[in-house]
Amino acid sequence: MQQVNEIDTLIKLLAKIPGLGPRSARRAALYLISNSDQILQPLSQAMQMAWQNVKNCQFCGNLDVQDPCYICSDPRRDETIICVVEGVSDLWALERTASYQGRYHILGGVLSPLDGRGPEELNIDVLVKRASDSKVTEVVLATSATVDGKTTGHYITDCLTNCSVSISELAQGIPLGGELDFMDEGTLIAALKDRRVT
Ligand SMILES: [Zn+2]
């Protein structure tokens, strides 16, 4: 079957989306094409706009259409506390709890010797710079409860030894191996509230 055309390209690209394999990608492509005016056209426009306008915040690494992002530029947010997370989805998870009023710092992953991801690939230098600011008094480590997440937490703690900040981590309640994005909001609120100084 000769099918190297726009449809084939669409299927191939959709299949790269996490959670979609080739089969789901074919179904999605067919759905999009069958609903061209209602879904495909507005979706392609929304994607174009996202591609043009969404950027990383220079301070925390969050994604937004403005830089600094809406959290870093919000004067009501507590600038004395920085919560360190692996990715934007973790920030979203914590924001959904509406119980954290500080700022964030996105690492862009965790240290992973097996995947060859070292400290230089993570957004750690900027964190140390931010934590050196005299206004900052606490850094909350909210990396996931995996071996790599914990290793990353210890590494960051070492990097922050010369900063006069207290370092805390999310309380137990986050199950071992747990990623924030999969936690229910009640668990996250409790983990934030009962965070302990390391
Ligand atoms: Zn920001």
CSV table of C-alpha atoms in Angstrom, one decimal, residues 56-189:
chain,number,residue,atom,x,y,z
A,56,ASN,CA,10.6,28.6,29.1
A,57,CYS,CA,10.7,31.0,32.0
A,58,GLN,CA,14.3,32.2,32.4
A,59,PHE,CA,14.0,31.9,36.2
A,60,CYS,CA,12.1,28.7,37.0
A,61,GLY,CA,12.0,26.9,33.7
A,62,ASN,CA,8.1,26.9,33.6
A,63,LEU,CA,6.3,27.0,30.3
A,64,ASP,CA,4.3,30.1,29.6
A,65,VAL,CA,3.5,32.6,26.9
A,66,GLN,CA,5.3,35.2,29.1
A,67,ASP,CA,8.8,35.4,30.5
A,68,PRO,CA,9.1,35.6,33.5
A,69,CYS,CA,6.2,33.2,33.8
A,70,TYR,CA,2.9,34.0,35.5
A,71,ILE,CA,4.2,32.5,38.8
A,72,CYS,CA,7.5,34.3,38.9
A,73,SER,CA,5.9,37.6,38.0
A,74,ASP,CA,3.1,37.3,40.5
A,75,PRO,CA,3.9,39.6,43.5
A,76,ARG,CA,1.5,37.6,45.7
A,77,ARG,CA,3.6,34.5,45.5
A,78,ASP,CA,6.0,34.0,48.4
A,79,GLU,CA,9.5,34.6,47.0
A,80,THR,CA,11.2,33.2,50.1
A,81,ILE,CA,10.5,29.6,49.2
A,82,ILE,CA,11.4,27.6,46.1
A,83,CYS,CA,9.9,24.2,45.4
A,84,VAL,CA,12.2,22.1,43.2
A,85,VAL,CA,10.3,19.7,40.8
A,86,GLU,CA,11.4,17.5,37.9
A,87,GLY,CA,9.1,18.8,35.2
A,88,VAL,CA,6.2,21.1,34.3
A,89,SER,CA,3.7,18.4,34.9
A,90,ASP,CA,4.8,18.2,38.6
A,91,LEU,CA,4.4,22.0,38.9
A,92,TRP,CA,0.9,21.6,37.4
A,93,ALA,CA,0.1,18.8,39.9
A,94,LEU,CA,1.2,21.0,42.9
A,95,GLU,CA,-0.7,24.0,41.5
A,96,ARG,CA,-3.9,21.9,41.3
A,97,THR,CA,-3.7,21.5,45.1
A,98,ALA,CA,-3.9,25.4,45.4
A,99,SER,CA,-2.1,24.9,48.7
A,100,TYR,CA,1.4,26.1,47.8
A,101,GLN,CA,2.1,29.8,47.5
A,102,GLY,CA,5.8,29.9,46.9
A,103,ARG,CA,7.8,29.8,43.7
A,104,TYR,CA,9.1,26.8,41.7
A,105,HIS,CA,12.2,25.6,40.0
A,106,ILE,CA,12.1,23.0,37.2
A,107,LEU,CA,15.1,20.7,36.9
A,108,GLY,CA,14.2,19.3,33.5
A,109,GLY,CA,14.6,15.7,34.7
A,110,VAL,CA,16.6,13.8,37.3
A,111,LEU,CA,20.1,12.5,37.5
A,112,SER,CA,20.2,9.1,35.8
A,113,PRO,CA,23.6,7.4,35.4
A,114,LEU,CA,21.9,4.6,33.4
A,115,ASP,CA,20.5,7.1,30.8
A,116,GLY,CA,23.7,9.1,30.9
A,117,ARG,CA,22.0,12.2,32.4
A,118,GLY,CA,24.5,14.1,34.6
A,119,PRO,CA,24.1,17.3,36.6
A,120,GLU,CA,25.1,19.5,33.6
A,121,GLU,CA,21.9,18.5,31.8
A,122,LEU,CA,19.7,19.7,34.6
A,123,ASN,CA,18.8,23.3,35.5
A,124,ILE,CA,20.9,23.2,38.7
A,125,ASP,CA,23.2,26.2,38.3
A,126,VAL,CA,20.3,28.6,38.0
A,127,LEU,CA,18.8,27.0,41.2
A,128,VAL,CA,22.0,27.6,43.2
A,129,LYS,CA,22.0,31.2,41.9
A,130,ARG,CA,18.4,31.7,42.9
A,131,ALA,CA,18.9,30.1,46.3
A,132,SER,CA,21.9,32.4,47.0
A,133,ASP,CA,19.5,35.4,46.9
A,134,SER,CA,19.2,36.6,50.5
A,135,LYS,CA,15.4,36.7,50.1
A,136,VAL,CA,15.2,32.9,49.7
A,137,THR,CA,15.0,31.1,53.0
A,138,GLU,CA,13.7,27.6,52.1
A,139,VAL,CA,14.1,25.2,49.3
A,140,VAL,CA,11.6,22.3,49.1
A,141,LEU,CA,12.8,19.2,47.3
A,142,ALA,CA,9.8,17.7,45.5
A,143,THR,CA,11.6,15.3,43.2
A,144,SER,CA,9.8,12.0,42.9
A,145,ALA,CA,10.3,9.1,45.3
A,146,THR,CA,12.3,7.0,42.9
A,147,VAL,CA,16.0,6.1,43.4
A,148,ASP,CA,17.0,8.7,40.7
A,149,GLY,CA,14.7,11.3,42.3
A,150,LYS,CA,16.2,10.7,45.8
A,151,THR,CA,19.8,10.8,44.3
A,152,THR,CA,19.0,14.1,42.6
A,153,GLY,CA,17.7,15.4,45.9
A,154,HIS,CA,20.9,14.5,47.7
A,155,TYR,CA,23.0,16.1,44.9
A,156,ILE,CA,21.0,19.3,45.1
A,157,THR,CA,21.4,19.4,48.9
A,158,ASP,CA,25.2,19.2,48.4
A,159,CYS,CA,25.1,22.0,45.8
A,160,LEU,CA,23.2,24.2,48.2
A,161,THR,CA,25.5,23.8,51.2
A,162,ASN,CA,26.9,27.3,50.8
A,163,CYS,CA,23.5,29.0,50.5
A,164,SER,CA,21.9,30.0,53.8
A,165,VAL,CA,18.6,28.2,53.1
A,166,SER,CA,16.9,25.5,55.0
A,167,ILE,CA,16.2,22.4,52.8
A,168,SER,CA,13.1,20.4,53.2
A,169,GLU,CA,11.5,17.5,51.4
A,170,LEU,CA,8.0,16.4,50.9
A,171,ALA,CA,6.7,14.3,53.8
A,172,GLN,CA,6.1,10.5,53.5
A,173,GLY,CA,2.8,9.8,52.0
A,174,ILE,CA,4.3,10.0,48.5
A,175,PRO,CA,4.6,6.2,47.9
A,176,LEU,CA,8.0,4.9,46.9
A,177,GLY,CA,8.4,5.2,43.2
A,178,GLY,CA,5.7,7.8,43.1
A,179,GLU,CA,5.6,10.7,40.7
A,180,LEU,CA,3.8,13.8,41.6
A,181,ASP,CA,1.6,13.9,38.6
A,182,PHE,CA,0.0,10.7,39.6
A,183,MET,CA,-0.7,11.7,43.2
A,184,ASP,CA,-4.2,12.6,44.3
A,185,GLU,CA,-4.5,16.2,45.5
A,186,GLY,CA,-5.1,15.2,49.2
A,187,THR,CA,-1.9,13.3,49.4
A,188,LEU,CA,0.0,16.1,47.8
A,189,ILE,CA,-1.4,18.7,50.2
